[in-house]
mmCIF file of C-alpha atoms in Angstrom:
data_model
loop_
_atom_site.group_PDB
_atom_site.id
_atom_site.type_symbol
_atom_site.label_atom_id
_atom_site.label_comp_id
_atom_site.label_asym_id
_atom_site.label_seq_id
_atom_site.Cartn_x
_atom_site.Cartn_y
_atom_site.Cartn_z
ATOM 1 C CA VAL A 1 -0.045 -0.001 -0.008
ATOM 2 C CA VAL A 2 1.475 3.248 -1.062
ATOM 3 C CA GLY A 3 2.575 5.360 1.865
ATOM 4 C CA ASP A 4 1.600 2.742 4.508
ATOM 5 C CA LEU A 5 5.191 2.137 5.944
ATOM 6 C CA ASP A 6 3.942 0.608 9.287
ATOM 7 C CA GLY A 7 1.442 -1.520 7.585
ATOM 8 C CA ASN A 8 3.728 -2.757 4.810
ATOM 9 C CA ALA A 9 6.640 -3.395 7.405
ATOM 10 C CA GLU A 10 4.198 -5.597 9.527
ATOM 11 C CA LYS A 11 3.178 -7.491 6.516
ATOM 12 C CA ILE A 12 6.827 -8.193 5.672
ATOM 13 C CA ARG A 13 7.473 -9.300 9.436
ATOM 14 C CA GLN A 14 4.706 -11.709 8.921
ATOM 15 C CA PHE A 15 6.054 -13.292 5.857
ATOM 16 C CA TYR A 16 9.485 -13.396 7.445
ATOM 17 C CA ALA A 17 8.011 -15.461 10.458
ATOM 18 C CA ARG A 18 6.572 -17.777 8.055
ATOM 19 C CA SER A 19 9.866 -18.158 6.046
ATOM 20 C CA VAL A 20 11.685 -18.960 9.335
ATOM 21 C CA ARG A 21 9.447 -21.787 9.919
ATOM 22 C CA GLU A 22 10.103 -23.126 6.431
ATOM 23 C CA ASP A 23 13.938 -22.673 6.995
ATOM 24 C CA VAL A 24 14.368 -20.302 4.080
ATOM 25 C CA ASP A 25 17.841 -19.088 3.250
ATOM 26 C CA LEU A 26 16.892 -16.123 1.188
ATOM 27 C CA LEU A 27 13.502 -14.329 1.405
ATOM 28 C CA VAL A 28 12.585 -11.816 -1.380
ATOM 29 C CA PHE A 29 9.868 -9.034 -1.436
ATOM 30 C CA PRO A 30 8.832 -6.945 -4.343
ATOM 31 C CA GLU A 31 10.048 -3.549 -5.848
ATOM 32 C CA LEU A 32 9.498 -0.754 -3.509
ATOM 33 C CA ALA A 33 7.652 -3.142 -1.138
ATOM 34 C CA VAL A 34 8.322 -0.973 2.060
ATOM 35 C CA CYS A 35 6.691 2.132 0.631
ATOM 36 C CA GLY A 36 4.501 0.860 -2.169
ATOM 37 C CA TYR A 37 4.552 1.400 -5.849
ATOM 38 C CA PRO A 38 4.350 3.972 -7.422
ATOM 39 C CA PRO A 39 5.150 6.362 -4.637
ATOM 40 C CA GLU A 40 5.204 9.463 -6.921
ATOM 41 C CA ASP A 41 5.581 12.673 -5.274
ATOM 42 C CA LEU A 42 6.057 11.303 -1.879
ATOM 43 C CA VAL A 43 9.696 10.711 -2.988
ATOM 44 C CA LEU A 44 9.984 14.537 -3.245
ATOM 45 C CA LYS A 45 9.389 14.815 0.681
ATOM 46 C CA LYS A 46 12.559 14.550 2.750
ATOM 47 C CA HIS A 47 10.623 13.297 5.900
ATOM 48 C CA PHE A 48 9.154 10.430 3.778
ATOM 49 C CA LEU A 49 12.560 9.385 2.536
ATOM 50 C CA LYS A 50 13.981 9.498 6.113
ATOM 51 C CA GLU A 51 11.019 7.315 7.323
ATOM 52 C CA CYS A 52 11.333 4.936 4.504
ATOM 53 C CA SER A 53 14.969 4.224 5.528
ATOM 54 C CA ALA A 54 14.190 4.025 9.193
ATOM 55 C CA SER A 55 11.426 1.499 8.334
ATOM 56 C CA VAL A 56 13.977 -0.736 6.502
ATOM 57 C CA GLU A 57 16.260 -0.652 9.518
ATOM 58 C CA LYS A 58 13.460 -1.711 11.815
ATOM 59 C CA ILE A 59 12.608 -4.446 9.550
ATOM 60 C CA ALA A 60 16.198 -5.530 9.601
ATOM 61 C CA ALA A 61 16.424 -5.538 13.385
ATOM 62 C CA ALA A 62 13.119 -7.609 13.685
ATOM 63 C CA CYS A 63 14.059 -10.162 11.134
ATOM 64 C CA PRO A 64 17.747 -11.127 11.866
ATOM 65 C CA GLU A 65 17.635 -14.970 11.100
ATOM 66 C CA THR A 66 17.362 -14.870 7.221
ATOM 67 C CA THR A 67 18.959 -12.924 4.413
ATOM 68 C CA ILE A 68 16.126 -10.740 2.968
ATOM 69 C CA ILE A 69 16.038 -8.547 -0.238
ATOM 70 C CA VAL A 70 13.309 -5.824 -0.104
ATOM 71 C CA GLY A 71 12.616 -2.903 -2.206
ATOM 72 C CA PHE A 72 12.487 0.691 -0.836
ATOM 73 C CA VAL A 73 13.332 4.329 -1.741
ATOM 74 C CA GLY A 74 16.941 5.034 -0.668
ATOM 75 C CA SER A 75 18.480 8.514 -0.595
ATOM 76 C CA VAL A 76 22.068 9.638 -0.849
ATOM 77 C CA ASN A 77 23.216 13.242 -0.915
ATOM 78 C CA ASP A 78 19.575 14.372 -1.637
ATOM 79 C CA GLU A 79 19.384 12.009 -4.635
ATOM 80 C CA SER A 80 16.716 9.278 -4.466
ATOM 81 C CA TYR A 81 17.034 5.715 -5.881
ATOM 82 C CA ASN A 82 14.867 2.998 -6.552
ATOM 83 C CA SER A 83 16.532 0.500 -4.199
ATOM 84 C CA ALA A 84 16.785 -3.188 -3.049
ATOM 85 C CA ALA A 85 18.221 -3.445 0.504
ATOM 86 C CA VAL A 86 20.010 -6.759 1.524
ATOM 87 C CA LEU A 87 19.289 -7.429 5.169
ATOM 88 C CA ARG A 88 21.480 -9.644 7.206
ATOM 89 C CA GLY A 89 22.067 -10.303 10.798
ATOM 90 C CA GLY A 90 19.694 -7.636 12.006
ATOM 91 C CA LYS A 91 21.141 -4.875 9.768
ATOM 92 C CA ILE A 92 21.115 -3.367 6.264
ATOM 93 C CA ASN A 93 24.111 -5.304 4.696
ATOM 94 C CA LYS A 94 24.243 -3.981 1.034
ATOM 95 C CA ILE A 95 22.024 -1.743 -1.207
ATOM 96 C CA TYR A 96 21.523 -2.232 -4.905
ATOM 97 C CA ARG A 97 20.249 0.775 -6.883
ATOM 98 C CA LYS A 98 17.987 0.251 -10.074
ATOM 99 C CA VAL A 99 19.802 1.221 -13.170
ATOM 100 C CA ARG A 100 17.147 1.074 -15.957
ATOM 101 C CA LEU A 101 14.436 3.585 -15.157
ATOM 102 C CA PRO A 102 11.321 3.168 -17.431
ATOM 103 C CA ASN A 103 9.654 6.409 -18.498
ATOM 104 C CA TYR A 104 6.775 5.324 -20.595
ATOM 105 C CA GLY A 105 3.184 4.364 -20.106
ATOM 106 C CA VAL A 106 2.410 4.240 -16.436
ATOM 107 C CA PHE A 107 5.995 4.530 -15.535
ATOM 108 C CA ASP A 108 7.571 8.097 -14.617
ATOM 109 C CA GLU A 109 10.710 6.742 -12.748
ATOM 110 C CA GLN A 110 13.125 9.293 -14.342
ATOM 111 C CA ARG A 111 11.212 12.180 -12.766
ATOM 112 C CA TYR A 112 11.876 10.773 -9.340
ATOM 113 C CA PHE A 113 15.064 8.625 -9.265
ATOM 114 C CA ARG A 114 18.571 8.548 -10.254
ATOM 115 C CA SER A 115 20.100 5.528 -11.812
ATOM 116 C CA GLY A 116 22.441 3.325 -9.980
ATOM 117 C CA THR A 117 25.774 2.394 -11.428
ATOM 118 C CA GLU A 118 27.156 -0.698 -9.675
ATOM 119 C CA PRO A 119 26.018 -4.359 -9.933
ATOM 120 C CA LEU A 120 25.512 -6.283 -6.766
ATOM 121 C CA ILE A 121 26.255 -10.080 -6.387
ATOM 122 C CA ILE A 122 25.605 -11.618 -2.892
ATOM 123 C CA ASN A 123 26.490 -15.171 -1.713
ATOM 124 C CA VAL A 124 23.698 -17.135 -0.192
ATOM 125 C CA ALA A 125 24.148 -20.695 0.949
ATOM 126 C CA GLY A 126 27.447 -20.915 -1.119
ATOM 127 C CA MET A 127 25.723 -19.630 -4.332
ATOM 128 C CA ASN A 128 26.334 -16.358 -6.215
ATOM 129 C CA VAL A 129 23.077 -14.428 -6.631
ATOM 130 C CA ALA A 130 22.728 -11.285 -8.837
ATOM 131 C CA VAL A 131 20.288 -8.737 -7.591
ATOM 132 C CA THR A 132 18.188 -6.727 -10.168
ATOM 133 C CA ILE A 133 15.236 -4.643 -10.142
ATOM 134 C CA CYS A 134 12.327 -4.922 -12.665
ATOM 135 C CA ALA A 135 13.523 -3.348 -15.906
ATOM 136 C CA ASP A 136 17.123 -4.118 -15.256
ATOM 137 C CA MET A 137 16.151 -7.610 -16.539
ATOM 138 C CA TRP A 138 14.145 -6.689 -19.537
ATOM 139 C CA ASP A 139 17.211 -5.350 -21.539
ATOM 140 C CA LEU A 140 19.189 -8.553 -21.511
ATOM 141 C CA GLU A 141 22.059 -7.443 -23.822
ATOM 142 C CA TRP A 142 22.575 -4.544 -21.532
ATOM 143 C CA LEU A 143 22.340 -6.774 -18.391
ATOM 144 C CA ALA A 144 25.054 -9.151 -19.828
ATOM 145 C CA GLY A 145 27.372 -6.251 -20.163
ATOM 146 C CA PHE A 146 26.657 -4.927 -16.853
ATOM 147 C CA LEU A 147 27.477 -8.243 -15.272
ATOM 148 C CA LYS A 148 30.200 -9.282 -17.447
ATOM 149 C CA ASN A 149 32.742 -9.147 -14.660
ATOM 150 C CA SER A 150 30.720 -10.636 -11.940
ATOM 151 C CA GLY A 151 31.724 -14.295 -12.492
ATOM 152 C CA PRO A 152 29.462 -17.263 -12.735
ATOM 153 C CA LEU A 153 26.025 -17.093 -11.230
ATOM 154 C CA GLN A 154 23.787 -19.619 -9.667
ATOM 155 C CA SER A 155 20.744 -17.446 -9.423
ATOM 156 C CA ALA A 156 19.388 -14.023 -10.308
ATOM 157 C CA VAL A 157 16.776 -12.270 -8.244
ATOM 158 C CA ASN A 158 14.520 -9.738 -10.040
ATOM 159 C CA ILE A 159 12.218 -7.795 -7.680
ATOM 160 C CA SER A 160 9.511 -6.173 -9.603
ATOM 161 C CA ALA A 161 6.284 -3.962 -9.894
ATOM 162 C CA SER A 162 5.024 -5.129 -13.228
ATOM 163 C CA PRO A 163 1.401 -4.013 -13.995
ATOM 164 C CA PHE A 164 -0.998 -6.462 -15.409
ATOM 165 C CA HIS A 165 -2.387 -6.569 -18.907
ATOM 166 C CA TYR A 166 -3.865 -9.430 -21.033
ATOM 167 C CA GLY A 167 -0.989 -11.626 -22.160
ATOM 168 C CA LYS A 168 1.562 -10.117 -19.821
ATOM 169 C CA MET A 169 2.210 -13.414 -18.053
ATOM 170 C CA ARG A 170 3.469 -15.018 -21.183
ATOM 171 C CA ILE A 171 5.764 -11.992 -21.818
ATOM 172 C CA ARG A 172 7.156 -12.183 -18.379
ATOM 173 C CA GLU A 173 7.829 -15.934 -18.673
ATOM 174 C CA HIS A 174 9.775 -15.191 -21.949
ATOM 175 C CA VAL A 175 11.718 -12.482 -20.382
ATOM 176 C CA VAL A 176 12.566 -14.478 -17.259
ATOM 177 C CA GLY A 177 13.437 -17.602 -19.355
ATOM 178 C CA ARG A 178 15.791 -15.867 -21.682
ATOM 179 C CA CYS A 179 17.638 -14.289 -18.751
ATOM 180 C CA ALA A 180 17.978 -17.656 -17.083
ATOM 181 C CA LYS A 181 19.288 -19.160 -20.357
ATOM 182 C CA LYS A 182 21.715 -16.330 -20.971
ATOM 183 C CA PHE A 183 23.411 -16.731 -17.555
ATOM 184 C CA ASN A 184 22.912 -20.430 -17.259
ATOM 185 C CA CYS A 185 21.441 -19.750 -13.783
ATOM 186 C CA ALA A 186 18.033 -19.995 -11.877
ATOM 187 C CA VAL A 187 16.041 -16.959 -11.857
ATOM 188 C CA ALA A 188 13.662 -15.800 -8.933
ATOM 189 C CA TYR A 189 11.280 -13.197 -10.104
ATOM 190 C CA CYS A 190 9.146 -11.588 -7.395
ATOM 191 C CA ASN A 191 6.347 -9.489 -8.446
ATOM 192 C CA LEU A 192 4.089 -6.924 -6.601
ATOM 193 C CA VAL A 193 0.371 -7.648 -5.804
ATOM 194 C CA GLY A 194 -2.397 -5.260 -5.363
ATOM 195 C CA GLY A 195 -3.664 -1.955 -6.960
ATOM 196 C CA GLN A 196 -2.889 1.726 -6.892
ATOM 197 C CA ASP A 197 -5.018 4.072 -8.636
ATOM 198 C CA GLU A 198 -5.467 2.842 -12.350
ATOM 199 C CA ILE A 199 -2.443 0.328 -12.000
ATOM 200 C CA VAL A 200 -3.140 -3.315 -10.995
ATOM 201 C CA PHE A 201 -0.249 -5.653 -10.082
ATOM 202 C CA ASP A 202 -1.025 -9.397 -10.561
ATOM 203 C CA GLY A 203 1.800 -11.083 -8.605
ATOM 204 C CA ARG A 204 2.390 -14.479 -10.236
ATOM 205 C CA SER A 205 6.065 -14.567 -9.183
ATOM 206 C CA ILE A 206 8.129 -17.107 -11.078
ATOM 207 C CA PHE A 207 10.955 -19.608 -10.464
ATOM 208 C CA ALA A 208 12.895 -20.602 -13.705
ATOM 209 C CA ASP A 209 15.583 -22.975 -13.920
ATOM 210 C CA SER A 210 18.804 -22.614 -16.045
ATOM 211 C CA THR A 211 17.063 -24.045 -19.151
ATOM 212 C CA GLY A 212 14.523 -21.017 -19.070
ATOM 213 C CA LYS A 213 11.594 -23.144 -18.003
ATOM 214 C CA ALA A 214 9.176 -21.773 -15.545
ATOM 215 C CA ILE A 215 9.068 -24.444 -12.860
ATOM 216 C CA THR A 216 6.627 -22.910 -10.412
ATOM 217 C CA LEU A 217 4.450 -19.854 -10.057
ATOM 218 C CA ALA A 218 2.985 -17.897 -7.231
ATOM 219 C CA GLY A 219 -0.804 -17.146 -7.058
ATOM 220 C CA ALA A 220 -2.467 -14.620 -9.380
ATOM 221 C CA PHE A 221 -3.872 -11.501 -7.744
ATOM 222 C CA GLU A 222 -3.146 -12.721 -4.228
ATOM 223 C CA GLU A 223 -0.199 -12.537 -1.804
ATOM 224 C CA ASP A 224 1.586 -15.693 -1.793
ATOM 225 C CA LEU A 225 4.831 -17.265 -0.383
ATOM 226 C CA LEU A 226 6.620 -19.171 -3.072
ATOM 227 C CA ILE A 227 9.337 -21.605 -1.897
ATOM 228 C CA ALA A 228 11.793 -23.588 -3.893
ATOM 229 C CA ASP A 229 15.291 -25.160 -3.526
ATOM 230 C CA ILE A 230 17.856 -23.871 -5.987
ATOM 231 C CA VAL A 231 20.360 -26.755 -6.663
ATOM 232 C CA PRO A 232 23.343 -26.623 -8.990
ATOM 233 C CA GLY A 233 23.082 -29.671 -11.452
ATOM 234 C CA ASP A 234 25.712 -32.264 -12.399
ATOM 235 C CA ASN A 235 25.516 -30.864 -15.966
ATOM 236 C CA GLY A 236 26.605 -27.370 -15.184
ATOM 237 C CA GLY A 237 23.098 -25.972 -15.047
ATOM 238 C CA VAL A 238 20.925 -25.122 -12.134
ATOM 239 C CA ASP A 239 17.831 -27.033 -11.041
ATOM 240 C CA VAL A 240 14.845 -25.746 -9.245
ATOM 241 C CA LYS A 241 12.937 -28.054 -6.870
ATOM 242 C CA PRO A 242 9.738 -26.293 -5.757
ATOM 243 C CA LEU A 243 7.213 -27.150 -3.020
ATOM 244 C CA ARG A 244 4.485 -27.001 -5.685
ATOM 245 C CA GLN A 245 4.613 -27.331 -9.511
ATOM 246 C CA ALA A 246 3.735 -24.431 -11.909
ATOM 247 C CA ALA A 247 0.072 -24.183 -12.710
ATOM 248 C CA PRO A 248 -0.901 -24.292 -16.471
ATOM 249 C CA GLN A 249 -1.249 -20.863 -17.931
ATOM 250 C CA PRO A 250 -3.395 -19.724 -20.752
ATOM 251 C CA VAL A 251 -1.585 -19.706 -24.095
ATOM 252 C CA ASP A 252 -1.483 -16.160 -25.236
ATOM 253 C CA SER A 253 0.382 -14.958 -28.421
ATOM 254 C CA ILE A 254 4.043 -14.282 -27.971
ATOM 255 C CA ASP A 255 3.774 -11.882 -30.890
ATOM 256 C CA GLU A 256 3.106 -9.060 -28.322
ATOM 257 C CA ILE A 257 6.771 -9.045 -27.238
#
């Protein structure tokens, strides 16, 4: 919910408690989950930026047992960034700043945010995981250049606020699948759920294996906790072993891409 920092933080803590019971190594929340998407002119208010960062620090302190990636608005020297915080051991461990800022259709990110410049690779349970935010993954050739010095990856995480339209799920599966094949890694794509004004977010987060196949999907238009094991395979690829299998999706035309 846009602007509901306390309510969003409480929801994050609830999902954290569930993840601890499931012995999760890495828990991922969507793009700008702490403050809601799109925050628009709230980003121009200094007190909002301060409270947003303070909320992330409180979440980190309350959720020390799991590595967490969560989206928020970060601010450095009066410049705002669409950011992903990596929380570990009760603190903010690292921050990734979104590079590709869409400025078309319902998106107006270049008005509010500066672009980040540095990739972020974290190690979780012995595996290298690239952190990306939404549009960073849609320009695959750019992303390949951006990560060219990052070494081999076992997984890429993409936190997203991708609005719904008819056929969008098939497009997302295509984008996620080609990213997985390009880097020969698993991809965990985490999408926002809910509505803000005229924008509707349909969730349906995805785990794909290194062949590009969508192995399991989260629920549509409902909050969900999607869990899978990411396992390096004997053939050099990366397998995904979910707690539940992907539900069949309507076959829409791929020509929309």
